[in-house]
mmCIF file of C-alpha atoms in Angstrom:
data_model
loop_
_atom_site.group_PDB
_atom_site.id
_atom_site.type_symbol
_atom_site.label_atom_id
_atom_site.label_comp_id
_atom_site.label_asym_id
_atom_site.label_seq_id
_atom_site.Cartn_x
_atom_site.Cartn_y
_atom_site.Cartn_z
ATOM 1 C CA MET A 1 0.000 0.000 0.000
ATOM 2 C CA LYS A 2 1.173 3.485 -0.829
ATOM 3 C CA ILE A 3 -0.206 6.966 -0.097
ATOM 4 C CA LYS A 4 0.381 9.589 -2.775
ATOM 5 C CA SER A 5 -1.075 12.820 -4.147
ATOM 6 C CA ILE A 6 -4.052 12.572 -6.468
ATOM 7 C CA THR A 7 -6.048 15.126 -8.437
ATOM 8 C CA TRP A 8 -9.212 16.808 -7.254
ATOM 9 C CA ASP A 9 -11.109 15.007 -10.044
ATOM 10 C CA SER A 10 -9.922 11.586 -8.828
ATOM 11 C CA CYS A 11 -10.926 12.401 -5.259
ATOM 12 C CA ARG A 12 -14.311 13.838 -6.292
ATOM 13 C CA SER A 13 -15.072 10.728 -8.324
ATOM 14 C CA VAL A 14 -14.572 8.484 -5.277
ATOM 15 C CA TRP A 15 -16.547 10.802 -3.027
ATOM 16 C CA ALA A 16 -19.474 10.882 -5.459
ATOM 17 C CA SER A 17 -19.582 7.141 -6.108
ATOM 18 C CA ARG A 18 -18.421 5.647 -2.809
ATOM 19 C CA LEU A 19 -18.442 8.076 0.143
ATOM 20 C CA TRP A 20 -21.475 10.273 -0.584
ATOM 21 C CA PRO A 21 -23.492 8.505 -3.323
ATOM 22 C CA THR A 22 -26.812 9.875 -2.038
ATOM 23 C CA ARG A 23 -25.594 13.402 -1.311
ATOM 24 C CA THR A 24 -27.842 16.029 -2.875
ATOM 25 C CA SER A 25 -25.698 19.132 -2.307
ATOM 26 C CA ALA A 26 -22.806 19.871 -4.658
ATOM 27 C CA ILE A 27 -19.496 18.180 -3.924
ATOM 28 C CA GLU A 28 -16.925 20.958 -3.917
ATOM 29 C CA SER A 29 -13.126 20.896 -3.748
ATOM 30 C CA HIS A 30 -13.246 22.691 -0.371
ATOM 31 C CA SER A 31 -15.764 23.146 2.393
ATOM 32 C CA ALA A 32 -16.853 26.528 3.750
ATOM 33 C CA MET A 33 -17.308 24.987 7.226
ATOM 34 C CA LEU A 34 -15.238 26.213 10.152
ATOM 35 C CA LEU A 35 -14.531 24.437 13.423
ATOM 36 C CA ASP A 36 -16.911 26.691 15.361
ATOM 37 C CA GLY A 37 -19.821 25.682 13.104
ATOM 38 C CA SER A 38 -19.843 28.893 11.104
ATOM 39 C CA HIS A 39 -18.956 29.167 7.411
ATOM 40 C CA SER A 40 -16.435 31.171 5.410
ATOM 41 C CA MET A 41 -16.399 31.302 1.630
ATOM 42 C CA GLU A 42 -12.747 32.420 1.915
ATOM 43 C CA ASN A 43 -11.929 28.725 2.541
ATOM 44 C CA MET A 44 -12.739 28.026 -1.110
ATOM 45 C CA GLN A 45 -9.679 30.012 -2.250
ATOM 46 C CA LEU A 46 -7.138 28.540 0.185
ATOM 47 C CA PRO A 47 -4.636 25.692 -0.446
ATOM 48 C CA ALA A 48 -5.953 22.120 -0.628
ATOM 49 C CA VAL A 49 -4.423 18.663 -1.038
ATOM 50 C CA TYR A 50 -5.907 15.344 -2.154
ATOM 51 C CA LEU A 51 -4.371 12.023 -1.180
ATOM 52 C CA GLY A 52 -5.006 8.534 -2.435
ATOM 53 C CA LEU A 53 -4.255 5.149 -0.920
ATOM 54 C CA PHE A 54 -3.150 2.704 -3.589
ATOM 55 C CA GLN A 55 -2.808 -1.050 -3.646
ATOM 56 C CA GLY A 56 -0.727 -1.419 -6.780
ATOM 57 C CA ASP A 57 -2.548 0.723 -9.355
ATOM 58 C CA GLN A 58 -5.924 0.454 -7.608
ATOM 59 C CA LEU A 59 -7.193 3.484 -5.654
ATOM 60 C CA VAL A 60 -8.564 2.038 -2.387
ATOM 61 C CA GLY A 61 -8.768 5.130 -0.187
ATOM 62 C CA VAL A 62 -8.901 8.940 -0.311
ATOM 63 C CA ASN A 63 -8.765 11.969 1.947
ATOM 64 C CA SER A 64 -8.270 15.678 1.499
ATOM 65 C CA GLY A 65 -7.067 18.595 3.538
ATOM 66 C CA HIS A 66 -7.460 22.316 3.133
ATOM 67 C CA LEU A 67 -6.568 25.455 4.970
ATOM 68 C CA CYS A 68 -9.448 27.350 6.552
ATOM 69 C CA SER A 69 -9.808 31.112 7.005
ATOM 70 C CA ASP A 70 -9.360 30.697 10.793
ATOM 71 C CA ASN A 71 -5.880 29.205 10.135
ATOM 72 C CA THR A 72 -6.941 25.663 10.991
ATOM 73 C CA TRP A 73 -6.430 22.653 8.704
ATOM 74 C CA ARG A 74 -9.539 20.690 7.750
ATOM 75 C CA SER A 75 -9.314 16.984 6.999
ATOM 76 C CA ARG A 76 -12.244 16.062 4.788
ATOM 77 C CA GLY A 77 -13.677 13.118 2.940
ATOM 78 C CA LEU A 78 -11.895 10.124 4.425
ATOM 79 C CA TRP A 79 -12.928 6.944 2.626
ATOM 80 C CA VAL A 80 -11.254 3.510 2.628
ATOM 81 C CA ASP A 81 -12.528 0.558 0.606
ATOM 82 C CA PRO A 82 -14.416 -1.833 2.919
ATOM 83 C CA GLU A 83 -11.918 -4.628 2.121
ATOM 84 C CA HIS A 84 -9.133 -2.556 3.704
ATOM 85 C CA ARG A 85 -10.935 -1.121 6.721
ATOM 86 C CA GLY A 86 -9.762 -2.077 10.183
ATOM 87 C CA SER A 87 -6.126 -2.285 9.082
ATOM 88 C CA GLY A 88 -5.117 1.224 10.177
ATOM 89 C CA TRP A 89 -4.970 2.730 6.682
ATOM 90 C CA GLY A 90 -7.656 5.308 7.459
ATOM 91 C CA SER A 91 -5.584 6.637 10.346
ATOM 92 C CA ARG A 92 -2.484 6.660 8.146
ATOM 93 C CA LEU A 93 -4.324 8.693 5.512
ATOM 94 C CA LEU A 94 -5.398 11.169 8.201
ATOM 95 C CA VAL A 95 -1.853 11.525 9.548
ATOM 96 C CA ALA A 96 -0.466 11.960 6.007
ATOM 97 C CA THR A 97 -3.051 14.667 5.307
ATOM 98 C CA ILE A 98 -2.219 16.522 8.522
ATOM 99 C CA ALA A 99 1.495 16.355 7.688
ATOM 100 C CA LEU A 100 0.762 18.548 4.641
ATOM 101 C CA ALA A 101 -0.727 21.407 6.681
ATOM 102 C CA PRO A 102 1.133 24.728 6.575
ATOM 103 C CA GLU A 103 3.777 25.062 9.279
ATOM 104 C CA ASP A 104 1.999 27.919 11.073
ATOM 105 C CA CYS A 105 -1.249 25.969 11.319
ATOM 106 C CA GLY A 106 -1.552 24.709 14.885
ATOM 107 C CA ARG A 107 -4.745 22.644 14.767
ATOM 108 C CA ALA A 108 -6.408 20.136 12.470
ATOM 109 C CA TRP A 109 -10.099 19.288 12.592
ATOM 110 C CA SER A 110 -12.739 17.238 10.864
ATOM 111 C CA PHE A 111 -16.452 16.356 10.934
ATOM 112 C CA PRO A 112 -16.392 12.550 10.662
ATOM 113 C CA ARG A 113 -19.185 10.035 10.726
ATOM 114 C CA ARG A 114 -19.584 8.074 13.916
ATOM 115 C CA THR A 115 -18.858 4.889 11.926
ATOM 116 C CA SER A 116 -15.319 6.102 11.144
ATOM 117 C CA TRP A 117 -14.551 7.650 14.537
ATOM 118 C CA SER A 118 -12.061 4.939 15.552
ATOM 119 C CA SER A 119 -9.736 5.941 12.682
ATOM 120 C CA TYR A 120 -9.782 9.561 13.821
ATOM 121 C CA GLU A 121 -9.236 8.637 17.443
ATOM 122 C CA ARG A 122 -6.211 6.498 16.496
ATOM 123 C CA ALA A 123 -4.856 9.481 14.531
ATOM 124 C CA GLY A 124 -4.965 11.635 17.682
ATOM 125 C CA PHE A 125 -8.267 13.490 17.281
ATOM 126 C CA ARG A 126 -10.587 14.205 20.208
ATOM 127 C CA LEU A 127 -14.302 14.939 19.995
ATOM 128 C CA VAL A 128 -15.295 18.555 20.622
ATOM 129 C CA SER A 129 -19.041 18.315 19.917
ATOM 130 C CA ASP A 130 -21.980 15.985 20.262
ATOM 131 C CA TRP A 131 -22.989 13.701 17.394
ATOM 132 C CA GLN A 132 -25.425 15.374 15.008
ATOM 133 C CA ALA A 133 -27.102 14.730 11.687
ATOM 134 C CA SER A 134 -25.755 16.290 8.491
ATOM 135 C CA ASP A 135 -26.515 16.074 4.789
ATOM 136 C CA THR A 136 -24.082 13.149 4.477
ATOM 137 C CA SER A 137 -24.775 11.099 7.614
ATOM 138 C CA ASP A 138 -27.131 10.664 10.537
ATOM 139 C CA ALA A 139 -24.247 11.098 13.018
ATOM 140 C CA ASN A 140 -21.259 13.421 12.584
ATOM 141 C CA ALA A 141 -19.255 15.294 15.219
ATOM 142 C CA TYR A 142 -16.540 17.903 15.208
ATOM 143 C CA CYS A 143 -13.146 16.624 16.262
ATOM 144 C CA LEU A 144 -9.823 18.364 16.763
ATOM 145 C CA ARG A 145 -6.169 17.586 17.167
ATOM 146 C CA ASP A 146 -3.051 19.632 17.651
ATOM 147 C CA ILE A 147 -0.510 19.543 14.882
#
């Protein structure tokens, strides 16, 4: 298995077909969400990265990260093929994404599904909100970790 950079189009394709196949809102390259629950369209213009997990030539996992206007780093869109879940690759993708945050960024955060929480916890995140419904899941929560 190898983690390497992928294009936004490759990541979006996996998100649309595998992570969020029933999502009705547009799937964008960035999210306007901020850790405090507010939104900033400035996020849409800030640096972003897209990572893929490969088994040979097969893409079996993705995640992205982008800078937010509050100078935090958002990890977004973690997905690992069901055949490879439980092996720690989700946590490795999270750690690899966080490693690409700008040096002056002190915190990373995400809004994971409850079903993937164990990967985030293993990657050093802690919950900072209650579980709540969103347009992509019936249970998401904000989580945070220092970089």
